[in-house]
Coordinates of C-alpha atoms in Angstrom, one line a residue:
Chain I
X135 CA 89.8 -71.2 -106.1
X136 CA 88.1 -72.0 -102.8
X137 CA 84.4 -72.7 -102.8
X138 CA 83.8 -70.4 -99.8
X139 CA 85.9 -67.3 -99.4
X140 CA 86.4 -65.0 -96.5
X141 CA 88.9 -62.3 -95.6
X142 CA 91.3 -63.7 -93.0
X143 CA 91.5 -60.9 -90.5
X144 CA 89.4 -58.0 -89.0
X145 CA 90.3 -55.7 -86.2
X146 CA 87.8 -53.4 -84.5
X147 CA 87.5 -51.4 -81.3
X148 CA 85.2 -52.4 -78.5
X149 CA 81.7 -50.9 -79.0
X150 CA 82.1 -50.6 -82.8
X151 CA 80.2 -52.8 -85.3
X152 CA 82.0 -55.6 -87.0
X153 CA 81.1 -56.9 -90.5
X154 CA 82.5 -60.2 -91.7
X155 CA 82.0 -61.0 -95.4
X156 CA 81.8 -64.3 -97.2
X157 CA 81.3 -65.4 -100.8
X158 CA 80.1 -68.8 -101.9
X159 CA 79.8 -70.3 -105.4
X160 CA 77.0 -72.8 -105.3
X161 CA 73.6 -71.2 -105.9
X162 CA 71.8 -74.4 -104.9
X163 CA 73.0 -74.2 -101.3
X164 CA 70.0 -74.3 -99.1
X165 CA 71.4 -73.1 -95.8
X166 CA 74.3 -70.8 -95.0
X167 CA 75.8 -70.7 -91.6
X168 CA 78.1 -68.7 -89.4
X169 CA 80.2 -70.6 -86.8
X170 CA 82.4 -69.2 -84.1
X171 CA 85.6 -70.8 -82.8
X172 CA 87.2 -69.5 -79.7
X173 CA 90.8 -70.4 -78.8
X174 CA 91.2 -74.1 -77.9
X175 CA 87.5 -74.8 -78.5
X176 CA 85.5 -76.5 -81.3
X177 CA 83.1 -74.8 -83.6
X178 CA 79.9 -73.2 -82.2
X179 CA 76.9 -72.4 -84.4
X180 CA 76.1 -68.7 -84.1
X181 CA 73.3 -68.4 -86.6
X182 CA 72.1 -69.5 -90.0
X183 CA 69.9 -68.3 -92.8
X184 CA 67.8 -70.1 -95.3
X185 CA 68.5 -69.3 -98.9
X186 CA 65.1 -67.7 -99.6
X187 CA 65.7 -65.1 -96.9
X188 CA 67.5 -61.8 -97.3
X189 CA 68.1 -60.9 -93.7
X190 CA 68.0 -62.5 -90.3
X191 CA 68.5 -60.7 -87.0
X192 CA 69.3 -62.3 -83.7
X193 CA 70.1 -60.0 -80.9
X194 CA 73.4 -58.3 -81.8
X195 CA 73.9 -60.5 -84.9
X196 CA 72.5 -59.5 -88.3
X197 CA 73.0 -61.8 -91.3
X198 CA 72.5 -60.4 -94.8
X199 CA 72.3 -62.7 -97.9
X200 CA 72.6 -61.5 -101.4
X201 CA 71.8 -64.6 -103.4
X202 CA 72.3 -62.9 -106.8
X203 CA 76.0 -62.1 -105.9
X204 CA 76.3 -65.2 -103.6
X205 CA 77.4 -62.9 -100.8
X206 CA 76.8 -63.5 -97.1
X207 CA 77.7 -61.1 -94.3
X208 CA 77.6 -61.2 -90.5
X209 CA 77.3 -57.9 -88.6
X210 CA 78.0 -57.9 -84.9
X211 CA 76.7 -54.8 -83.2
X212 CA 78.4 -53.3 -80.2
X213 CA 81.4 -55.7 -80.5
X214 CA 82.8 -56.8 -77.2
X215 CA 86.3 -58.3 -76.4
X216 CA 84.5 -61.6 -75.8
X217 CA 83.6 -61.6 -79.5
X218 CA 87.3 -62.1 -80.4
X219 CA 87.4 -65.4 -82.2
X220 CA 87.6 -67.0 -85.6
X221 CA 84.3 -66.8 -87.6
X222 CA 83.6 -69.4 -90.2
X223 CA 81.1 -69.1 -93.0
X224 CA 79.7 -72.4 -94.3
X225 CA 77.3 -73.5 -96.9
X226 CA 75.1 -76.6 -96.9
X227 CA 75.2 -78.7 -100.1
X228 CA 73.8 -82.2 -100.3
X229 CA 73.8 -82.6 -96.5
X230 CA 77.5 -81.6 -96.3
X231 CA 78.9 -78.4 -94.9
X232 CA 81.7 -76.6 -96.8
X233 CA 83.6 -74.1 -94.8
X234 CA 85.6 -71.0 -95.6
X235 CA 89.1 -70.5 -94.1
X236 CA 87.7 -68.4 -91.3
X237 CA 88.0 -64.7 -90.4
X238 CA 89.9 -63.9 -87.2
X239 CA 88.2 -61.0 -85.4
X240 CA 90.3 -59.1 -83.0
X241 CA 88.5 -56.7 -80.6
X242 CA 90.7 -54.2 -78.8
X243 CA 89.6 -52.2 -75.7
Chain V
X100 CA 79.1 -78.2 -74.0
X101 CA 77.6 -79.1 -77.4
X102 CA 76.7 -82.7 -76.7
X103 CA 79.7 -84.0 -78.7
X104 CA 82.7 -85.1 -76.8
X105 CA 86.1 -85.9 -78.2
X106 CA 89.0 -87.6 -76.5
X107 CA 91.9 -87.0 -76.1
X108 CA 92.0 -83.2 -76.4
X109 CA 95.7 -83.3 -77.2
X110 CA 97.8 -86.1 -78.7
X111 CA 101.5 -86.3 -79.6
X112 CA 102.5 -89.3 -81.6
X113 CA 105.5 -90.6 -83.5
X114 CA 105.4 -91.5 -87.2
X115 CA 105.5 -95.2 -86.4
X116 CA 102.8 -95.1 -83.7
X117 CA 99.2 -96.3 -83.9
X118 CA 96.6 -94.3 -82.0
X119 CA 92.9 -93.7 -82.1
X120 CA 90.7 -90.6 -81.7
X121 CA 87.3 -91.0 -80.2
X122 CA 84.1 -89.1 -80.6
X123 CA 80.8 -89.6 -78.7
X124 CA 77.5 -87.8 -79.1
X125 CA 74.4 -88.1 -77.0
X126 CA 72.1 -86.0 -79.1
X127 CA 70.3 -88.9 -80.9
X128 CA 71.8 -87.9 -84.2
X129 CA 72.2 -90.3 -87.1
X130 CA 75.1 -88.8 -88.9
X131 CA 78.7 -88.2 -87.7
X132 CA 81.6 -86.5 -89.4
X133 CA 85.4 -86.2 -89.1
X134 CA 86.9 -82.8 -90.2
X135 CA 90.5 -81.8 -90.4
X136 CA 91.5 -78.2 -89.6
X137 CA 95.0 -77.2 -90.6
X138 CA 96.6 -73.8 -90.4
X139 CA 95.9 -71.6 -93.4
X140 CA 93.5 -74.1 -95.0
X141 CA 89.7 -74.4 -95.0
X142 CA 88.1 -77.0 -92.9
X143 CA 88.3 -80.3 -94.8
X144 CA 85.6 -82.9 -94.6
X145 CA 87.3 -86.3 -94.2
X146 CA 84.6 -88.9 -93.6
X147 CA 80.8 -89.0 -93.2
X148 CA 78.8 -91.7 -91.6
X149 CA 75.1 -91.8 -92.0
X150 CA 73.1 -94.5 -90.2
X151 CA 76.5 -96.1 -89.3
X152 CA 77.5 -96.5 -93.0
X153 CA 80.2 -94.5 -94.6
X154 CA 78.8 -92.4 -97.3
X155 CA 81.7 -90.2 -98.4
X156 CA 85.4 -90.4 -98.3
X157 CA 87.1 -87.4 -99.8
X158 CA 90.3 -89.1 -101.0
X159 CA 91.7 -89.3 -97.5
X160 CA 95.0 -91.3 -97.2
X161 CA 94.6 -94.8 -96.0
X162 CA 96.7 -94.0 -92.9
X163 CA 93.4 -92.6 -91.6
X164 CA 90.8 -95.3 -90.9
X165 CA 87.4 -94.4 -89.5
X166 CA 85.1 -96.7 -87.6
X167 CA 81.5 -96.2 -86.5
X168 CA 80.4 -99.1 -84.3
X169 CA 77.1 -97.4 -83.5
X170 CA 75.3 -94.1 -84.1
X171 CA 76.7 -92.6 -80.9
X172 CA 80.4 -93.4 -81.4
X173 CA 83.0 -92.6 -84.0
X174 CA 86.6 -93.4 -84.1
X175 CA 89.5 -92.3 -86.3
X176 CA 92.4 -94.8 -86.2
X177 CA 95.8 -93.4 -87.1
X178 CA 98.7 -95.3 -88.4
X179 CA 102.1 -94.2 -89.7
X180 CA 101.2 -90.6 -89.9
X181 CA 103.3 -87.8 -91.4
X182 CA 104.3 -84.5 -89.8
X183 CA 101.9 -82.7 -92.2
X184 CA 99.0 -84.6 -90.7
X185 CA 99.5 -82.5 -87.5
X186 CA 96.2 -80.5 -87.2
X187 CA 93.0 -80.1 -85.2
X188 CA 90.6 -83.0 -85.9
X189 CA 87.0 -82.1 -85.3
X190 CA 84.1 -84.5 -84.9
X191 CA 80.6 -83.4 -85.6
X192 CA 77.1 -84.9 -85.6
X193 CA 73.8 -84.0 -87.2
X194 CA 70.3 -85.4 -87.9
X195 CA 70.1 -86.3 -91.5
X196 CA 67.3 -87.3 -93.8
X197 CA 64.9 -84.4 -93.6
X198 CA 65.6 -82.4 -96.7
X199 CA 63.5 -79.5 -95.8
X200 CA 64.8 -79.0 -92.3
X201 CA 67.9 -77.3 -91.1
X202 CA 70.6 -80.0 -90.6
X203 CA 72.6 -78.2 -88.0
X204 CA 75.9 -79.8 -87.2
X205 CA 77.2 -79.8 -83.6
X206 CA 80.9 -79.9 -83.2
X207 CA 83.2 -81.4 -80.5
X208 CA 86.1 -79.4 -79.1
X209 CA 88.6 -81.3 -81.3
X210 CA 91.8 -83.2 -80.8
X211 CA 95.0 -81.3 -81.3
X212 CA 97.3 -83.8 -83.0
X213 CA 101.0 -83.4 -83.3
X214 CA 103.0 -85.9 -85.3
X215 CA 106.7 -85.9 -84.5

C-alpha cells in the first residue's frame, strides 16, 4: 500500500467547513505538512505540524494530529471557491518528503 | 512566486529527442530535488542533490539524467523518453543539515512534459 493515504475527492458548499484526512505509516516522521496545488501551479506550503503537537491553528486552517493512529487532518473553516485545489499531505522522513496522492477539493457556490 | 523558477513551463518532445528541464532557486538553499507528478499516482521523488552532490536516486531510468552545476541550478536531461514519462516535473529546494529545524521545501511551478 501507499505510505501516505488520502481520499481523492471532497465536495463542499461555500461557507461550509472542509475536512481533509490523511494517514501515514512512519511513526518516526518529525514533521507533517499540508500543501496546496492550484490548477497549472506548483505546490504551495499551507501549514505544517511538528510530531509532538496535537493541534495547530492558523487563521481558517486547523491541523489535527493523532500520532497514535498516525492520522492527520486539515480543517478549512468558511471554505471559499478560491480554496478549490488539490491538497497534499506529506511526511518528512530523513530529510525527504513523502506525499500522498492528493485530495481534490471542489467548492461550489 | 516561491523563489524557485522552472523552465520551460510546457514541453512537447518526440521519443527520439533530447531536451533539458531547468530549475533555478534564489533562496540560498543547499538542497534541490526533482519530483514527478503523474495522474493517479503519488508524487515521486526522483533525485536529491545536497551540497551539489547527488544523495539519492530512487531507481529512476537512465533516460533521466540530473545535473547540479551549483547550489542554485538544477537540470534534468531527457533522452529517448517514452509516452508514459509524460507528467508534471516539479523542482524543489530546501535548507538541509539542521535536524531540529523544519526543512520546508519550496516548489517551482513545474514543467508539463508530453512525450509523443
